[in-house]
PDB file of C-alpha atoms in Angstrom:
ATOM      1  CA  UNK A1289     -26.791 -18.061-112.440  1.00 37.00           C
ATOM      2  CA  UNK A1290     -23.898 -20.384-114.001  1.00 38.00           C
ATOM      3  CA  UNK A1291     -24.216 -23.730-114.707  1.00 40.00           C
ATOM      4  CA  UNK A1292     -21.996 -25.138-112.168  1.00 39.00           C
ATOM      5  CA  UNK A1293     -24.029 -23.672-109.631  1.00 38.00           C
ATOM      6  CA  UNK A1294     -27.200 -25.427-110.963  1.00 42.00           C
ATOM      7  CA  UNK A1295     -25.878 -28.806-111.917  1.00 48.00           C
ATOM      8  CA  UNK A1296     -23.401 -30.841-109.660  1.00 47.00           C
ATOM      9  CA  UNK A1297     -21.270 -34.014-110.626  1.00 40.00           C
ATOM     10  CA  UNK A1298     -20.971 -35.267-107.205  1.00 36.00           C
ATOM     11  CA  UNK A1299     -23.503 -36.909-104.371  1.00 37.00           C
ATOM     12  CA  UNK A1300     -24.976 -34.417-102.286  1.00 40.00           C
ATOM     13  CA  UNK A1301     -25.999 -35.463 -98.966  1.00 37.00           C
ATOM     14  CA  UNK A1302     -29.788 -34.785 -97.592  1.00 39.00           C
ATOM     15  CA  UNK A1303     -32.492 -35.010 -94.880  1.00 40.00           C
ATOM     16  CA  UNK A1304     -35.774 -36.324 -96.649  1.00 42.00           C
ATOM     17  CA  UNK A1305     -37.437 -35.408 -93.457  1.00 39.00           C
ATOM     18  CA  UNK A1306     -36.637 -31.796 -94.043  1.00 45.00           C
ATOM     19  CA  UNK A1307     -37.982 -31.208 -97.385  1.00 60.00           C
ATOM     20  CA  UNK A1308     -40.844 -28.897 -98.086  1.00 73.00           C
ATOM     21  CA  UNK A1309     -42.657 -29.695-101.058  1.00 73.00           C
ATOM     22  CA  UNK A1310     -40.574 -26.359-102.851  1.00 79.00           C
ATOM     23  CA  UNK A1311     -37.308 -27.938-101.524  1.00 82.00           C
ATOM     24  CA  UNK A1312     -38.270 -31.325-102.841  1.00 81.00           C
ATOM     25  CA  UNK A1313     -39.537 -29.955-106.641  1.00 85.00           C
ATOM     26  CA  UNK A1314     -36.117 -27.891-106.512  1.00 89.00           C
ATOM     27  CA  UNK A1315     -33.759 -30.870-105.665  1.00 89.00           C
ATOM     28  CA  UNK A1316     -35.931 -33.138-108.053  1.00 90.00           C
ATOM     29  CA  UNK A1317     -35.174 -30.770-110.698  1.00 92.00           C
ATOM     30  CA  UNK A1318     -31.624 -30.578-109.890  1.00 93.00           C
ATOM     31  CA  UNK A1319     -31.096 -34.437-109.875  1.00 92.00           C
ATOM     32  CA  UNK A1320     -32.590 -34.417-113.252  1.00 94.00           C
ATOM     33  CA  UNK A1321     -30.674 -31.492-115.004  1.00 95.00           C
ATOM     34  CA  UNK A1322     -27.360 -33.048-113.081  1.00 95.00           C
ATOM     35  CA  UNK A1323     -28.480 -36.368-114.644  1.00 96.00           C
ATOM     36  CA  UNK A1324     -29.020 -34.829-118.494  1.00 97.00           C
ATOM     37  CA  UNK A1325     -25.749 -33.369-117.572  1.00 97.00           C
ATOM     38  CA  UNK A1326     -23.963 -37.098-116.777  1.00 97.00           C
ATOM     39  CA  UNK A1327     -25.565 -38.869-119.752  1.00 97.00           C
ATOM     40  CA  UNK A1328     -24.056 -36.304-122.153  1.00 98.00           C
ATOM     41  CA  UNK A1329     -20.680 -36.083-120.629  1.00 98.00           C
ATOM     42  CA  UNK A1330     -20.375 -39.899-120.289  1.00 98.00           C
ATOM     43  CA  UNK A1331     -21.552 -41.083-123.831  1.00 98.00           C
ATOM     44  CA  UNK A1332     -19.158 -38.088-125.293  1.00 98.00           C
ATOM     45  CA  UNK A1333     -16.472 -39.761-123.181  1.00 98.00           C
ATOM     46  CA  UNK A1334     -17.291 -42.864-124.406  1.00 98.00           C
ATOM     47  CA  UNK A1335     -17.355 -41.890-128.151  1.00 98.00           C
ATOM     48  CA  UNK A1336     -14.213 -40.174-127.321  1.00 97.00           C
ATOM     49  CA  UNK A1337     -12.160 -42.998-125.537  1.00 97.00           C
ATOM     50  CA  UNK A1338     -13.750 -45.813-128.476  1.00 97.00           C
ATOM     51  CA  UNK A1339     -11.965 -43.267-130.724  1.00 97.00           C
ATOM     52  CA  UNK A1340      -8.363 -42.835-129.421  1.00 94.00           C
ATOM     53  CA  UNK A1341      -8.541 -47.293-128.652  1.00 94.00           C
ATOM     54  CA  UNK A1342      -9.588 -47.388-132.518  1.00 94.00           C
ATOM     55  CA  UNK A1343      -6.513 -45.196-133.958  1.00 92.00           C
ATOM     56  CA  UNK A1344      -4.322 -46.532-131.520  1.00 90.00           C
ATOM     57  CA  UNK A1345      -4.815 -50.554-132.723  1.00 90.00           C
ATOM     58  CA  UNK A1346      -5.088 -48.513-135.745  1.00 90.00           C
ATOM     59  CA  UNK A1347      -1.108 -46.756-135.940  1.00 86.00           C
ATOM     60  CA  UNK A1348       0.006 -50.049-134.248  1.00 86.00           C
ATOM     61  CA  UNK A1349      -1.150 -51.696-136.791  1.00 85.00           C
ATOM     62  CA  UNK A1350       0.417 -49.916-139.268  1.00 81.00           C
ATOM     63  CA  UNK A1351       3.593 -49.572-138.008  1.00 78.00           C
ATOM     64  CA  UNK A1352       4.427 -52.817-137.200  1.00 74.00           C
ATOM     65  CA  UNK A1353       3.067 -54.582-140.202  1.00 73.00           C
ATOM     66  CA  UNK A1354       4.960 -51.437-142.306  1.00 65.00           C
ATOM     67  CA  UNK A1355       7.594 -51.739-140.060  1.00 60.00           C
ATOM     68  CA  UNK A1356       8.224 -55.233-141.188  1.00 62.00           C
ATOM     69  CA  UNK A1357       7.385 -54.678-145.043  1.00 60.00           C
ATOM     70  CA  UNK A1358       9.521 -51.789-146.047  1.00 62.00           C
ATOM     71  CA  UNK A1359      13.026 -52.828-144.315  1.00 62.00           C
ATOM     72  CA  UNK A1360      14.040 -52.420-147.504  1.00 64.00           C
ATOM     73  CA  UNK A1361      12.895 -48.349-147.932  1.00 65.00           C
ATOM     74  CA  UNK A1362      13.298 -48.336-144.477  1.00 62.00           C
ATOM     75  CA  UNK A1363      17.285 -48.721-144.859  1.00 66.00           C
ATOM     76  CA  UNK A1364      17.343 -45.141-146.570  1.00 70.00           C
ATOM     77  CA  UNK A1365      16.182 -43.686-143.975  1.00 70.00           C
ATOM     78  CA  UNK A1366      16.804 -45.234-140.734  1.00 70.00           C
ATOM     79  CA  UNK A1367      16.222 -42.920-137.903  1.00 74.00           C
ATOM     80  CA  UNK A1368      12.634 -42.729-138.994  1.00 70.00           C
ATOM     81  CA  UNK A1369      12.525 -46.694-138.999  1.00 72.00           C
ATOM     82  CA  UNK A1370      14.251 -46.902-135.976  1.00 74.00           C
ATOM     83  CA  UNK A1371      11.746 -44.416-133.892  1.00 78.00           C
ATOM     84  CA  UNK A1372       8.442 -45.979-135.750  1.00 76.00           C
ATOM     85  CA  UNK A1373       9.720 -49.510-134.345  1.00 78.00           C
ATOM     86  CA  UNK A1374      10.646 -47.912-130.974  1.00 83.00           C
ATOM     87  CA  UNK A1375       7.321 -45.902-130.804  1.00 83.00           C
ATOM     88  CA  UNK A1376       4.957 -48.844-131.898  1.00 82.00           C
ATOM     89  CA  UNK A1377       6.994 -51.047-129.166  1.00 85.00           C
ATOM     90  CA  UNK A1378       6.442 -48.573-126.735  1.00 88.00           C
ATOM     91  CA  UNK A1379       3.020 -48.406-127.877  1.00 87.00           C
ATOM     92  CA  UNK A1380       2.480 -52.107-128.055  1.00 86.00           C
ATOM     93  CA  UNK A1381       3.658 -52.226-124.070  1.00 90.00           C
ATOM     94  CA  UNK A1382       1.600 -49.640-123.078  1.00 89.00           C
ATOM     95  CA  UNK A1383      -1.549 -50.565-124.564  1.00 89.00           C
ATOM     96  CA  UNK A1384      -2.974 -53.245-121.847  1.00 89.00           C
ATOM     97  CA  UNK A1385      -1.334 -51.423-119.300  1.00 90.00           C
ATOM     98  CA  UNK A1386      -3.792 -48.235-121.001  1.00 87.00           C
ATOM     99  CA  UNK A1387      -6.609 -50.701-120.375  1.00 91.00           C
ATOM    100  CA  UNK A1388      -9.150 -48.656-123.101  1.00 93.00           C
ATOM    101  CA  UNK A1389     -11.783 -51.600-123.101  1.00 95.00           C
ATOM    102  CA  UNK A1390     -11.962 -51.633-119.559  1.00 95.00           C
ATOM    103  CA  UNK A1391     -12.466 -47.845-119.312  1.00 95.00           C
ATOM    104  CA  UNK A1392     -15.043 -47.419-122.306  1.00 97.00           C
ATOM    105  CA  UNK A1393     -16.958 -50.564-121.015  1.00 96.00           C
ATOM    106  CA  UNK A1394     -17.297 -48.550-117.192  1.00 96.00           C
ATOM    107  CA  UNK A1395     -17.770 -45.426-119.218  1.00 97.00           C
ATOM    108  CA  UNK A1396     -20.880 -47.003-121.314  1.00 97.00           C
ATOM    109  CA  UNK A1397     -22.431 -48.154-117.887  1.00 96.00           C
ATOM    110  CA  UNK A1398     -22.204 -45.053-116.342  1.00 97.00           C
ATOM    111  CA  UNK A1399     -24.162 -43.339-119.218  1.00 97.00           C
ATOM    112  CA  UNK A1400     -26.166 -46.061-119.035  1.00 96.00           C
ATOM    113  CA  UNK A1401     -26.439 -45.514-114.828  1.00 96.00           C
ATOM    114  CA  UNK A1402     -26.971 -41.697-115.439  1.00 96.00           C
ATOM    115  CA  UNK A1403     -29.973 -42.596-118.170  1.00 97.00           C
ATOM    116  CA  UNK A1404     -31.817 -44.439-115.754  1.00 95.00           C
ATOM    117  CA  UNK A1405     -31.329 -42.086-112.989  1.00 95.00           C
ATOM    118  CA  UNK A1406     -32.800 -39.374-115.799  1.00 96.00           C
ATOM    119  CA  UNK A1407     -35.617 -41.131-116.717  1.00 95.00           C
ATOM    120  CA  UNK A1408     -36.747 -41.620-112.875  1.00 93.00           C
ATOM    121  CA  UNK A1409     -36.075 -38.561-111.938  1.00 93.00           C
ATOM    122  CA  UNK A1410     -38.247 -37.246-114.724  1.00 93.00           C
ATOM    123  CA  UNK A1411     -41.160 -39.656-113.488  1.00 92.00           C
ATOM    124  CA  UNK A1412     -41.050 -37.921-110.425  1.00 90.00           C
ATOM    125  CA  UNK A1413     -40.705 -34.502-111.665  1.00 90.00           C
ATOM    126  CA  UNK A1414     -44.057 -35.410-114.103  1.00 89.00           C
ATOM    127  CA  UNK A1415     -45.524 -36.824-110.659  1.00 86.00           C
ATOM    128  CA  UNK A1416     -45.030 -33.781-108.278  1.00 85.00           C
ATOM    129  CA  UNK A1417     -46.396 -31.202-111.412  1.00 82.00           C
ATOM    130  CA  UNK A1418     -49.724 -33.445-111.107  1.00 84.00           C
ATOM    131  CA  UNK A1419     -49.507 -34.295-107.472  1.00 76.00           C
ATOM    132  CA  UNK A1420     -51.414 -32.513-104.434  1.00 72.00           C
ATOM    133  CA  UNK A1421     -49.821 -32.325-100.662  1.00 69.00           C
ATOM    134  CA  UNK A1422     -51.034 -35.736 -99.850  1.00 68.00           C
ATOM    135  CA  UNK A1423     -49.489 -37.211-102.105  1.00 73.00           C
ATOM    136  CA  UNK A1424     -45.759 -36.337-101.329  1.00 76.00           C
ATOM    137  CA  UNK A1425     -44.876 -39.122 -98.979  1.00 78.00           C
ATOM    138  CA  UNK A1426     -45.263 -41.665-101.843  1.00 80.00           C
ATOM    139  CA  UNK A1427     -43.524 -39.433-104.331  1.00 83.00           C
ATOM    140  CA  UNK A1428     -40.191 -38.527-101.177  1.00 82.00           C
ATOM    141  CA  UNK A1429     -40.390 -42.573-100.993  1.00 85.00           C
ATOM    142  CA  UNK A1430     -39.522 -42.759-105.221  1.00 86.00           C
ATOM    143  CA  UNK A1431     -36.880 -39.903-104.710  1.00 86.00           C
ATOM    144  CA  UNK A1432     -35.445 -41.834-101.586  1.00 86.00           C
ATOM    145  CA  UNK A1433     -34.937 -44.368-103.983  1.00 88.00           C
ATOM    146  CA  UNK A1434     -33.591 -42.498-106.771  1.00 88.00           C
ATOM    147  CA  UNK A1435     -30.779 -40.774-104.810  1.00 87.00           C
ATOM    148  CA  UNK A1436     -29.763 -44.116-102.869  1.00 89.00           C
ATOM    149  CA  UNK A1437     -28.749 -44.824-106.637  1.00 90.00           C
ATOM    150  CA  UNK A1438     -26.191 -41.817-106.851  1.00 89.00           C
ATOM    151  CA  UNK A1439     -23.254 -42.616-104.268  1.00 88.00           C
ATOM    152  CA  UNK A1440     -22.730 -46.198-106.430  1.00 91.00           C
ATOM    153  CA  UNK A1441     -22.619 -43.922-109.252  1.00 92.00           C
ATOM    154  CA  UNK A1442     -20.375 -41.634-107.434  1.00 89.00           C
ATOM    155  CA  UNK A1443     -17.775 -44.075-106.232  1.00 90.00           C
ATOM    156  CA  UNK A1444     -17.401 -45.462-110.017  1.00 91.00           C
ATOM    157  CA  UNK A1445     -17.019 -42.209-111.415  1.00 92.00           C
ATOM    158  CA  UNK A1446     -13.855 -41.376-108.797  1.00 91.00           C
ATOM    159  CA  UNK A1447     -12.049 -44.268-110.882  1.00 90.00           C
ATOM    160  CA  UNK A1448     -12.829 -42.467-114.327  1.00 94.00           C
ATOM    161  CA  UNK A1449     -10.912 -40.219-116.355  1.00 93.00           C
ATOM    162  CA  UNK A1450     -12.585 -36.040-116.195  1.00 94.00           C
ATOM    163  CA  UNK A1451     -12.592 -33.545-118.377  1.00 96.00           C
ATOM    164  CA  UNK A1452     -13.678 -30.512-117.017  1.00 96.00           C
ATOM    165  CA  UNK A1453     -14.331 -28.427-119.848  1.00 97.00           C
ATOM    166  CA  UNK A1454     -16.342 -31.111-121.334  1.00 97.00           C
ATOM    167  CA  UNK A1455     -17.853 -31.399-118.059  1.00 96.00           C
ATOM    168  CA  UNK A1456     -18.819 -27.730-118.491  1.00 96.00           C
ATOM    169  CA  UNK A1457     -19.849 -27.875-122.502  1.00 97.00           C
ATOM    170  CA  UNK A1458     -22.161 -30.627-121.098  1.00 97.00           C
ATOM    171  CA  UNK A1459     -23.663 -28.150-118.326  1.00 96.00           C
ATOM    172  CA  UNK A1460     -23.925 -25.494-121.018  1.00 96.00           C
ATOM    173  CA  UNK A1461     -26.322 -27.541-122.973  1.00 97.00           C
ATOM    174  CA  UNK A1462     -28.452 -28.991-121.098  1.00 96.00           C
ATOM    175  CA  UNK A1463     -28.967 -25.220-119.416  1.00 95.00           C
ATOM    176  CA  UNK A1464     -29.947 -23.973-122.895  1.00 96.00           C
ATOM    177  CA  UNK A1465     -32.090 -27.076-124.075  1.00 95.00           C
ATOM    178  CA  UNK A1466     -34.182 -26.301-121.270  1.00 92.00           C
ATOM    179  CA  UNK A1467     -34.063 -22.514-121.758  1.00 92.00           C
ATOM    180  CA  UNK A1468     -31.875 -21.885-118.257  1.00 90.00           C
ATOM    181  CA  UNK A1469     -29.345 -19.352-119.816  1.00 83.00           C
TER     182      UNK A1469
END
């Protein structure tokens, strides 16, 4: 069985009054590996995009202050000094129209989203290992609540960069750290 057939990015749609207890431990455990999944993928995202915003300011930096301070070693060599000023322009335009705060600040709240969403989801998996039949109306209530959480999540994510093989590396480890492949 391959990961992207046990872990999902998107919202999938249920009947809570349909679930048999086996139907509701399988989905449980599926909303908490596809959870794992999310908080991996969205922190390495994060690291990632905090990264590229830092050498970015970084270069631009660089380039203009050194584009300024060498005019006169720049003069040797002008087509270099022409397309760093041209590319750190460029850059300098594009930068709030790149918006990286914005997208690492959504990025850190969805990892942040997809932790809590773990962390329930692993209450209730802890509850329905200890839990008898007449218990599982209390325990569908907690789940009830925990995927009313996921289409928020859902809709936030649509406005987010993806990386699908990222997306996948994620799905490959959290398979092996719980012994799936």
């Amino acid at each position: 069985m391959s990961a992207s057939t046990i872990l999902k990015l998107s919202y999938i749609a249920f009947s809570s009054l349909s679930l048999t207890m086996s139907t509701f431990r399988k989905q449980t455990w599926d909303n908490l590996l596809t959870a794992e999944m999310n908080v991996l993928y969205w922190t390495a995202m994060t690291r990632r995009y905090v990264k590229r915003d830092q050498n970015l300011k970084i270069f631009l930096a660089c380039m203009t202050s050194g584009t300024v301070a060498g005019w006169g070693f720049w003069n040797n060599i002008s087509l270099v000094w022409q397309s760093l000023s041209c590319l750190s322009a460029l850059l300098a335009i594009a930068m709030p129209i790149l918006n990286m705060e914005q997208k690492i600040a959504k990025m850190s709240e969805m990892t942040g989203k997809w932790s809590k969403i773990r962390f329930e989801a692993e209450d209730i998996w802890f509850k329905l290992e200890k839990s008898e039949e007449s218990e599982f109306d209390k325990i569908e209530s907690d789940f009830a609540s925990l995927r009313s959480q996921l289409t928020p999540i859902h809709q936030d994510e649509t406005k987010l960069p993806v990386d699908k093989s990222l997306l996948e590396r994620c799905q490959q480890q959290v398979c092996k750290s719980r012994n799936l492949i």
